[in-house]
XYZ file of C-alpha atoms in Angstrom:
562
model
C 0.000 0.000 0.000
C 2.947 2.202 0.607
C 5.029 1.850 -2.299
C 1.441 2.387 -4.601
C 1.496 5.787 -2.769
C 4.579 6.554 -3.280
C 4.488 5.545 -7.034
C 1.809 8.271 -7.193
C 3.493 10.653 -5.748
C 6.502 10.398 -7.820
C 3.947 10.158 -10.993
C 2.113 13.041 -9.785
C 5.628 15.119 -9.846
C 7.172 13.799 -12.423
C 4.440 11.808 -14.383
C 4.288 14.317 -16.812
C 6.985 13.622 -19.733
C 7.907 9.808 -21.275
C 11.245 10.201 -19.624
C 12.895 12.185 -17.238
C 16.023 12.846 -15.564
C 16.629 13.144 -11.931
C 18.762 12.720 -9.108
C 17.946 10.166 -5.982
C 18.040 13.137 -3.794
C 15.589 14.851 -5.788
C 13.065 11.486 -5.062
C 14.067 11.670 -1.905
C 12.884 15.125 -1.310
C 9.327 14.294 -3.756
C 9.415 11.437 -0.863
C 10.025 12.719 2.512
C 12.874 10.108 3.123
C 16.321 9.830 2.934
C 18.358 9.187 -0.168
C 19.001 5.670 0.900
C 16.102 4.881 1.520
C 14.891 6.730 -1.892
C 17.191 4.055 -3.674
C 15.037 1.506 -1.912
C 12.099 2.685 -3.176
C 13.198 2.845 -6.781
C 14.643 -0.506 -6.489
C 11.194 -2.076 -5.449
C 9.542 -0.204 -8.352
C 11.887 -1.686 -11.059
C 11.260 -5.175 -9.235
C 7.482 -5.007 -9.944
C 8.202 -3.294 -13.386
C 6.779 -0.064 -12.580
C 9.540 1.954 -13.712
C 12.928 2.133 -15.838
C 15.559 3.160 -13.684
C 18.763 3.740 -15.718
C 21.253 5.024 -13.092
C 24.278 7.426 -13.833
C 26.780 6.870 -10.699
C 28.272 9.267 -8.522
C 25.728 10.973 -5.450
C 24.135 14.710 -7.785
C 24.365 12.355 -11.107
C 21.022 12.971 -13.038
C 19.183 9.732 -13.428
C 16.723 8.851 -16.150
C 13.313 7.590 -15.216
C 10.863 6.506 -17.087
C 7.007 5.366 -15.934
C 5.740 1.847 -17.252
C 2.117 1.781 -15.724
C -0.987 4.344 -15.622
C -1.181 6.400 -12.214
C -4.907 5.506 -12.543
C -3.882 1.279 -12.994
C -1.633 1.558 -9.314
C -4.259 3.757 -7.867
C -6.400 0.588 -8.386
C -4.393 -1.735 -6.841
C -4.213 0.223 -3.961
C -8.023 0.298 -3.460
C -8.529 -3.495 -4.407
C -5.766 -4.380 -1.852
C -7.171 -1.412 0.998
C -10.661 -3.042 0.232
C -9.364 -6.914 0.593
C -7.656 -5.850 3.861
C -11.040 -4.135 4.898
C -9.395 -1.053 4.911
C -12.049 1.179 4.291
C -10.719 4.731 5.313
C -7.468 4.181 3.193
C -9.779 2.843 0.416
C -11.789 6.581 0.889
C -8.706 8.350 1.152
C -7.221 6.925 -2.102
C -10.030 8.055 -4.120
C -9.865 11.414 -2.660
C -6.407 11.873 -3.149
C -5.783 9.855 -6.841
C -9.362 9.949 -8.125
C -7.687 13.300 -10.755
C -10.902 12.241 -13.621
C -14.435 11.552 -12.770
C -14.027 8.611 -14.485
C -11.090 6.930 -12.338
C -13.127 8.607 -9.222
C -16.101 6.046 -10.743
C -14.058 3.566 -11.226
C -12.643 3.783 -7.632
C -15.618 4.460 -5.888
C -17.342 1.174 -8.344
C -14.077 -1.317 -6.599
C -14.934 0.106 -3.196
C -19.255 -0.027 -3.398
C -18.454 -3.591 -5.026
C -16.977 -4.420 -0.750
C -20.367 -3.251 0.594
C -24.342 -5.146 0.465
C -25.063 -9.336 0.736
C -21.650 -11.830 0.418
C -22.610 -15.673 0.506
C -19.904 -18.144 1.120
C -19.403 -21.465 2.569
C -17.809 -22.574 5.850
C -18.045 -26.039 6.849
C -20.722 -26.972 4.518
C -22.474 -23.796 6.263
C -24.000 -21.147 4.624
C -23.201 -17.897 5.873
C -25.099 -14.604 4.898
C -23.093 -11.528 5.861
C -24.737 -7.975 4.955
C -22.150 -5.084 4.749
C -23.802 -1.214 5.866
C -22.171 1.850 5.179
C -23.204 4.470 8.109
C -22.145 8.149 7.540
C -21.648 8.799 11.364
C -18.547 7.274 13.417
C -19.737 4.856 15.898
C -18.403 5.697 19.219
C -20.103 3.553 22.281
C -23.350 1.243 22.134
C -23.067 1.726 26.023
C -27.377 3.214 26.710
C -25.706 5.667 28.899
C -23.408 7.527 26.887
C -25.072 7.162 23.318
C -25.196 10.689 21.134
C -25.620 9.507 17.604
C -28.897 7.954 15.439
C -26.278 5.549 13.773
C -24.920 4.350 18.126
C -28.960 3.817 18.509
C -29.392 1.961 15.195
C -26.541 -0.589 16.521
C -27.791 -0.759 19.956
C -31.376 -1.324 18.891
C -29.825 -4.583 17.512
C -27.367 -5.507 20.900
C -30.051 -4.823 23.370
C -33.708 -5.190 24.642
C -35.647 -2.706 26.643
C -38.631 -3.712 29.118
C -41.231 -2.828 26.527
C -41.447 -2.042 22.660
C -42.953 -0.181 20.606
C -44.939 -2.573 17.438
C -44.827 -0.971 13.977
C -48.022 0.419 15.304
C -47.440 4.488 15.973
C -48.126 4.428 19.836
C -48.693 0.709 20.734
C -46.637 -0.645 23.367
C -45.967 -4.188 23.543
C -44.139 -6.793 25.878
C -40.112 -6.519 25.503
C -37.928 -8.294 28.522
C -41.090 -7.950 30.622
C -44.143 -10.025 28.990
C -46.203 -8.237 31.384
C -46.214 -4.946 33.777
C -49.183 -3.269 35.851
C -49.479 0.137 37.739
C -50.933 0.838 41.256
C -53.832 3.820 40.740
C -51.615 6.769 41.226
C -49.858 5.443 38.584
C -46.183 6.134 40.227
C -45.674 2.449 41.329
C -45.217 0.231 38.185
C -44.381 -3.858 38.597
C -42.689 -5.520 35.553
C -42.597 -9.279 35.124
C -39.708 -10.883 33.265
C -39.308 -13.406 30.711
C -37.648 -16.721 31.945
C -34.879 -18.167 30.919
C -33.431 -15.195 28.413
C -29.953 -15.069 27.615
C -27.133 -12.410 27.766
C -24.403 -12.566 24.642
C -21.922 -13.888 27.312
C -24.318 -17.059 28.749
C -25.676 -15.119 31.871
C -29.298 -15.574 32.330
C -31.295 -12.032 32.939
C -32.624 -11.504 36.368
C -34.160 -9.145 38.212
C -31.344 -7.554 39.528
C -29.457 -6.908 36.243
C -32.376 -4.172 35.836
C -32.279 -2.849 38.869
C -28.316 -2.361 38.282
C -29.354 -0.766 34.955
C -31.847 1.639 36.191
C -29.929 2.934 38.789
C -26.626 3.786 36.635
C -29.278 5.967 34.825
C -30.831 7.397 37.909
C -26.915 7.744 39.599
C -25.348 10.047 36.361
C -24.074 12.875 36.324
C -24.199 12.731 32.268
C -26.247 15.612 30.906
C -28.091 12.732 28.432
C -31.475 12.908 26.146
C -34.610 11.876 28.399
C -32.642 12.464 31.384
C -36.104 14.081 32.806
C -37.675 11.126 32.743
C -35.147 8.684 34.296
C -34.405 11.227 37.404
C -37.800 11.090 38.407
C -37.376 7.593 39.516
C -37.624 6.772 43.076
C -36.372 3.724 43.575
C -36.293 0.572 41.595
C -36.508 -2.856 43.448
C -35.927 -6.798 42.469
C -39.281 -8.000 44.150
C -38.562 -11.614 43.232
C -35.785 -13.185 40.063
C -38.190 -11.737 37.601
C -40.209 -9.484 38.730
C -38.762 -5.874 39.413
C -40.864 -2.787 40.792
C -40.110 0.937 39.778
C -41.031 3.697 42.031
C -41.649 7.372 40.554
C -41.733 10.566 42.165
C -44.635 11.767 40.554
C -46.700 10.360 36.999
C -45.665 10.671 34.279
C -47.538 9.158 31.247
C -44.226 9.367 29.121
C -42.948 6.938 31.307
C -43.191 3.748 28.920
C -42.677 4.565 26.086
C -39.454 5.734 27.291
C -38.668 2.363 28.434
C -38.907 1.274 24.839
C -35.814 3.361 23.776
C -32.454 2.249 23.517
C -31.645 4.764 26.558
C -33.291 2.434 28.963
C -32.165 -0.737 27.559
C -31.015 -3.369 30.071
C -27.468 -4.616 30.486
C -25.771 -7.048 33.153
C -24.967 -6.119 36.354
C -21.851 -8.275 36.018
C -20.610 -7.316 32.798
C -17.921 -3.965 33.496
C -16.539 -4.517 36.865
C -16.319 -8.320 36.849
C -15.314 -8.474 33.258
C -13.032 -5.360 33.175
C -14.476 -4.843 29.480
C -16.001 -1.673 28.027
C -19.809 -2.002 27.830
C -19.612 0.740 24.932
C -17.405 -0.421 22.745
C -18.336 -4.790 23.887
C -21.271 -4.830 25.003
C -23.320 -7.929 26.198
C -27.065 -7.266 25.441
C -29.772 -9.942 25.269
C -30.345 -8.148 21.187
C -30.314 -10.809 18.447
C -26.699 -9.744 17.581
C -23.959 -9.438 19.371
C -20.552 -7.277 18.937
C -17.660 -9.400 18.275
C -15.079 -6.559 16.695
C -15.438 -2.922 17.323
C -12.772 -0.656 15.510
C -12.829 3.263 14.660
C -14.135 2.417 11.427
C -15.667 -0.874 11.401
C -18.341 -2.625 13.447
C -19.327 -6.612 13.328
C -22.442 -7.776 14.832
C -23.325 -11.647 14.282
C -26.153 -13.595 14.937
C -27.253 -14.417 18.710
C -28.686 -18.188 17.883
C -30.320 -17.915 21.362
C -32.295 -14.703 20.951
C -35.610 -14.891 23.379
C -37.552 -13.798 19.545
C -35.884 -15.974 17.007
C -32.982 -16.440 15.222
C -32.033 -13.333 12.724
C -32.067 -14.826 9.179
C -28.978 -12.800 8.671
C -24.970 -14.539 10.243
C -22.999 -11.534 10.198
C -23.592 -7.811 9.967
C -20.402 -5.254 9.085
C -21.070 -1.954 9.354
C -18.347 0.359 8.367
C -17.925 4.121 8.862
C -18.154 6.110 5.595
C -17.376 9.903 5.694
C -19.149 10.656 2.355
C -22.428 10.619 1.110
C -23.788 7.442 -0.669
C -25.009 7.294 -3.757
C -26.890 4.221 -4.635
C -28.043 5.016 -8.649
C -23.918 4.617 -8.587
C -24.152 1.266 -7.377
C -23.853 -1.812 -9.538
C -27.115 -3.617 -9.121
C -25.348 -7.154 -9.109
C -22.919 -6.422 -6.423
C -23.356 -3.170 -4.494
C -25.725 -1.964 -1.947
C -28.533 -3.901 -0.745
C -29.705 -1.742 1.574
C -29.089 2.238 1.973
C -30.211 4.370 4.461
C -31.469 8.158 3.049
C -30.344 7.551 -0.248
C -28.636 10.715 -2.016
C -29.690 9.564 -5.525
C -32.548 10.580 -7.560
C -35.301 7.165 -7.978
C -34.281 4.767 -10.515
C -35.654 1.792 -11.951
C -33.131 -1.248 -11.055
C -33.757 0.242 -6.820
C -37.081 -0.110 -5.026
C -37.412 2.323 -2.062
C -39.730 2.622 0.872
C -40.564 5.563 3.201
C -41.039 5.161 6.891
C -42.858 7.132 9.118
C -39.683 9.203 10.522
C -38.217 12.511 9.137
C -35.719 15.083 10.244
C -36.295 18.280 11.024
C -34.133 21.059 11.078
C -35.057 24.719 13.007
C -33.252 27.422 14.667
C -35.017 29.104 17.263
C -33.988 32.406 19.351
C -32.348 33.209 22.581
C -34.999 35.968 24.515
C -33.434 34.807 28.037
C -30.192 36.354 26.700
C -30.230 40.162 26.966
C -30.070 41.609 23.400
C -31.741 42.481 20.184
C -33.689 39.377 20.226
C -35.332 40.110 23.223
C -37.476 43.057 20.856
C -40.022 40.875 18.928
C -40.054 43.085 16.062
C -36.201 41.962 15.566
C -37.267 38.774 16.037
C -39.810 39.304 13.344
C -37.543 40.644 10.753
C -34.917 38.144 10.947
C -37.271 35.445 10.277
C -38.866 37.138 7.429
C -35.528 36.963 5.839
C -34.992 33.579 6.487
C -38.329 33.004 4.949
C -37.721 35.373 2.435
C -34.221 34.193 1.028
C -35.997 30.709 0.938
C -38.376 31.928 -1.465
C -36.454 33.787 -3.412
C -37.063 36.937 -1.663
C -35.115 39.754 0.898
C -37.623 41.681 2.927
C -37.137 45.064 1.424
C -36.922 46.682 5.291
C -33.387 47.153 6.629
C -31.917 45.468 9.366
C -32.190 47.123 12.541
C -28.914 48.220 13.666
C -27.674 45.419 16.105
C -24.494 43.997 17.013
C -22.800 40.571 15.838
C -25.186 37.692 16.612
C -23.625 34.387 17.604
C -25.036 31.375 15.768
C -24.409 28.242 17.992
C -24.750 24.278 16.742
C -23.196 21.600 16.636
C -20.262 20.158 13.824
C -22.762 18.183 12.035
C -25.201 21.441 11.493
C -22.459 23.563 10.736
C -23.373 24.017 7.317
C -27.002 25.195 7.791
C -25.633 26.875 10.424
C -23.406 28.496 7.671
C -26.479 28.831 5.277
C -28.313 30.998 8.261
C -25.650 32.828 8.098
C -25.281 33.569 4.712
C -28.737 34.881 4.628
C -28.507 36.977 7.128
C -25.945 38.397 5.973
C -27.208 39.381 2.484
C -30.076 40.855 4.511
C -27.474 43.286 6.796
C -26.977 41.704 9.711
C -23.511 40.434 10.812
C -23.208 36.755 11.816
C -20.294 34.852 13.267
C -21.154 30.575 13.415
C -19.852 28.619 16.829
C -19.935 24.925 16.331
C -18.626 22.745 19.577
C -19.058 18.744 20.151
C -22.611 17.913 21.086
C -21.649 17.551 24.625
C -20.127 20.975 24.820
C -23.425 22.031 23.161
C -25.530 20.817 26.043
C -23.773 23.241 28.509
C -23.137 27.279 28.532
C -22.757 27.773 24.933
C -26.310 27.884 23.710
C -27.397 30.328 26.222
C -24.354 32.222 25.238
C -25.309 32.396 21.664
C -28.221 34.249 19.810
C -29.252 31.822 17.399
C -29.124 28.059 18.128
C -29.463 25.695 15.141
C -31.480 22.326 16.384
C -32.061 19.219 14.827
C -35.210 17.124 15.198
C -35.612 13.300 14.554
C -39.475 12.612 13.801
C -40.197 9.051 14.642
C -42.013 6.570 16.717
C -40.225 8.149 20.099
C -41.509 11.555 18.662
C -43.312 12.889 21.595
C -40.428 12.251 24.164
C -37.823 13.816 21.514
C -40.365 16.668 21.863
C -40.472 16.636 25.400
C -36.844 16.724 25.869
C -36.414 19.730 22.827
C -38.679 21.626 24.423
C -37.754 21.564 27.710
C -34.382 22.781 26.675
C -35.520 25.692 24.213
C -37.463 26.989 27.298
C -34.210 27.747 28.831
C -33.492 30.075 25.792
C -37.002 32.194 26.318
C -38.049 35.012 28.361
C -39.357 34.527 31.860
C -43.067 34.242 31.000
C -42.546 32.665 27.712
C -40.870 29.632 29.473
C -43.524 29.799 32.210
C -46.452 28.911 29.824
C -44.239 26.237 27.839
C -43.545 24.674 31.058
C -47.273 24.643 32.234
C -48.157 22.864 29.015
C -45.068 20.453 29.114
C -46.545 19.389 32.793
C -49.827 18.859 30.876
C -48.227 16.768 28.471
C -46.555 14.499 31.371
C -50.118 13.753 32.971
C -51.925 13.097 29.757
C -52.869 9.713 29.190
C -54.163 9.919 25.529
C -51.221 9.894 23.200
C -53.710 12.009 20.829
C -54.183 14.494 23.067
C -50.416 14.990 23.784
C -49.918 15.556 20.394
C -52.344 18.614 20.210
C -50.837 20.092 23.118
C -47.278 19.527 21.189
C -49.181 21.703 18.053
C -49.864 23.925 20.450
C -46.628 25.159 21.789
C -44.835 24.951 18.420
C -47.581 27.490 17.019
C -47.142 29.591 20.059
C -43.136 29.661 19.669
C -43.530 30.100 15.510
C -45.936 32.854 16.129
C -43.803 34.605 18.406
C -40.266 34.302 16.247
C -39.212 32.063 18.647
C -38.921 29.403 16.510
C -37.967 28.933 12.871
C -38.165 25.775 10.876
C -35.925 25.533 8.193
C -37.040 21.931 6.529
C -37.979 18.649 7.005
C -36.937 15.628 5.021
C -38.444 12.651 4.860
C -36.344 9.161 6.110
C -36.085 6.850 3.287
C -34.916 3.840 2.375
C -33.309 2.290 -1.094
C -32.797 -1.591 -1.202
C -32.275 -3.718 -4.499
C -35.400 -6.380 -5.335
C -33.099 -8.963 -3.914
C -33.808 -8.068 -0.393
C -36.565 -9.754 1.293
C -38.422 -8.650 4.743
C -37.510 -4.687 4.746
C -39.275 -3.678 7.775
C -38.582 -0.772 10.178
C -38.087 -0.645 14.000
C -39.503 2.245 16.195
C -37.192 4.629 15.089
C -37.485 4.471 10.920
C -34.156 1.985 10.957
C -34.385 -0.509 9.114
C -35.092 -3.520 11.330
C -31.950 -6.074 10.567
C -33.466 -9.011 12.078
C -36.036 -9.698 9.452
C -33.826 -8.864 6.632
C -33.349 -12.219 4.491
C -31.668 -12.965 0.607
C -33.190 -15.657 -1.442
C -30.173 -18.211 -3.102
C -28.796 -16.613 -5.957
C -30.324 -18.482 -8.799
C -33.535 -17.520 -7.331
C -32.911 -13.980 -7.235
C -33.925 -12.975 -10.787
C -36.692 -14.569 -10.360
């Protein structure tokens, strides 16, 4: 891999002419090494008939040098080789760096898409199926507690189990871990009775105790983590018997279980960090129907739990592998690509069928009235969204800015670039912007309520309603005094309404009240969607518009054209 780069790099200098001459310390310098180790280099070359070396002697001689292969035939074999070795990143970084013609940059990118969707093969007279995902977001930790990203949840969705579940019903919660659960009348004791006999990856069977240990590293945190107001409103959670456990609020909260269908209150074992000495995030023993057996910066393989308490996955083995770019699937061979792509970039076409599930994301930027400034005036507040709205359409509100200092746009590195586009806007209208982005813990702390503009992202999907809990919670912090007052007394509303229906109007209601008042901006929505080739069989989606890897199946191969 080494000596392809370094082919390139001499090609890329010298490349130009049939023949040239040079000295060894002039390769050396094109190198970054010394000049003995230059004369290695050239001597490996001529070995694999690369190059014509015709040396004069004497160190300062010139030296003729002349190029046998294509840069765009070595840059090749560096990809097939990165890709053989599983080397994704380098296999990226190859075609960013030798990819000089869209048509070697297809070529490239066709050897590396060729690595990713269904592989068949054989091991002792066994079939196994093995699926390769590319995921645009670097997987961190699948550990419940310290999960940021959609991509950590998508993974952990498929390592662990929660108490309950939400059905591909919107709003119906069904038996998980616990096949049953009741609640006294004040609805702040809740008793949860446990499967028998259900197995953790590492053989331990789940008991009682394993979520009491779980619910109490949630309760004992000190993270700053999403739904964090519902899990510190638990009392006290008790083993009343090996499978039955009891969980003790402070006060009801009707948002209670469906948070304990998230991936945030899944259930791990008790024994599993201290008595292992592992990492829970990075190997983690869940009772999901895969299990983590490698976990690299750029790679992730799950494979089949045979002993899941649901059924056997149809799939063996899972490798999902970190890709910093965006996908596009109309580029993908339909015999050997992608099988399955998450929010495709590509326009429809025929050789792809897609499906849309019932999540979206939502992008808005909402003002800072608890900071004192110019955003505190609602007439400000007004005019700054009508150019937002305005450059959208086409349009720049034909009033001038009002005279106001620098506003400070805060988000996160992933939003940066709306962040940007706000920005630009704003600009063009008058008004002078300057864009903060920090990591997305940093973003949960001072910064926001240092900043005049915060750009948010929403995820629409079956956990909707706490998502909306939690966001709005948090923009109340960035509103006036009796702004935040009302949102809270309809947020406290929302926590003792039973009807899920009724919820959602009071949701409507605040988001019309913030809109209304240029507190709140939403810049768009797009829809989740998924692209999969005809091949794939049972394309279903879990609570959270993923696409649900335990039903996903491949007919044999002379079947498939079928």
């Amino acid at each position: 891999m080494k000596l392809h780069s370094q082919y390139l790099k001499l090609h890329s200098r010298y490349g130009s002419a049939a023949e040239v001459t040079v000295t060894l310390d002039e390769l050396a310098q094109t190198l970054g090494c010394t000049h003995r180790n230059a004369l290695h280099v050239v001597n490996k070359m001529v070995q694999q008939s690369w190059i014509v070396w015709t040396s004069s002697r004497g160190r300062g001689r010139r030296s003729t040098l002349r190029f046998l292969l294509p840069s765009e035939e070595i840059a090749l074999q560096s990809m097939k080789q990165a890709i053989s070795r599983k080397d994704i990143l380098s296999s990226i970084e190859g075609i960013r760096d030798h990819a000089r013609s869209s048509s070697l940059q297809d070529t490239l990118q066709g050897w590396l898409l060729a690595y990713f969707g269904h592989h068949s093969e054989m091991r002792s007279d066994k079939q196994i199926d093995t699926l390769r995902l590319p995921v645009t977001q670097q997987l961190h930790t699948f550990d419940p507690l310290y999960m940021n990203l959609l991509a950590e949840s998508f993974v952990s969705s498929h390592v662990f189990d929660g108490l309950l579940r939400q059905s591909g019903e919107q709003n119906v919660i069904g038996p998980g871990l616990a096949h049953a659960w009741e609640a006294d009348e004040s609805r702040t004791t809740w008793t949860f009775f446990l499967r028998k006999e259900v197995l953790f990856h590492h053989g331990k069977v789940l008991g009682a105790e394993d979520v009491v240990y779980s619910f109490e590293r949630l309760m004992q945190t000190s993270q700053r983590t999403l739904y964090s107001y519902i899990f510190k409103e638990i009392q006290s959670v008790t083993a009343l018997s090996p499978t039955t456990v009891q969980i003790q609020l402070k006060k009801p909260n009707e948002l209670f279980l469906p948070f304990l269908c998230t991936s945030r209150a899944a259930i791990v074992p008790r024994d599993w960090e201290g008595g292992r000495g592992t990492d829970l995030g990075r190997q983690p023993a869940g009772t999901g129907p895969f299990k983590v057996t490698e976990m690299h910066e750029h790679l992730c393989v799950l494979e089949v739990f045979p002993y899941y308490f649901q059924g056997r996955a149809h799939l063996d083995r899972v490798e999902i592998i970190y890709v910093p770019w965006e996908i596009d699937a109309s580029s993908a061979d339909s015999g050997a690509a992608f099988h399955v792509i998450q929010n495709p970039s590509a326009p429809e076409s025929s050789s792809w069928s897609r499906m849309h599930s019932e999540s979206s994301t939502r992008k808005f930027v909402t003002c800072n009235t608890h900071k004192k400034g110019p955003l505190s005036d609602p007439l400000v507040r007004g005019h700054l969204i009508s150019c937002l709205q305005g450059a959208a359409a086409g349009n720049i509100p034909e009033v001038s800015a009002p005279h106001v200092g620098p506003l400070q746009i805060a988000t996160i590195p992933q939003y940066g670039g709306d962040a940007e586009d706000i920005a630009l806007k704003l600009t063009a209208a008058g008004y002078s912007c300057r864009v903060v982005t920090v990591s997305p813990e940093e973003f949960k702390g001072s910064i926001r309520l240092e900043s005049d503009l915060i750009v948010f992202s929403l995820f629409r999907d079956q956990d909707e309603q706490l998502r909306l809990f939690d966001l709005y919670q948090t923009l109340s912090r960035h509103l006036d005094a009796h702004t935040r007052g009302d949102i809270e007394g309809m947020l406290h509303r929302i926590s003792r309404e039973p009807d899920p229906h009724v919820r959602a109007e009071i949701f409507q209601r605040i988001e019309k009240r913030l809109t209304d008042e240029h507190h709140l901006h939403i810049l768009y929505e797009k829809p989740t969607q998924t692209a999969y080739l005809p091949s794939v069989r049972g394309v279903t989606f879990n609570s959270q518009g993923w696409v649900d890897l335990r039903h996903i199946w491949f007919p044999p191969e002379d079947l498939k054209a079928r």
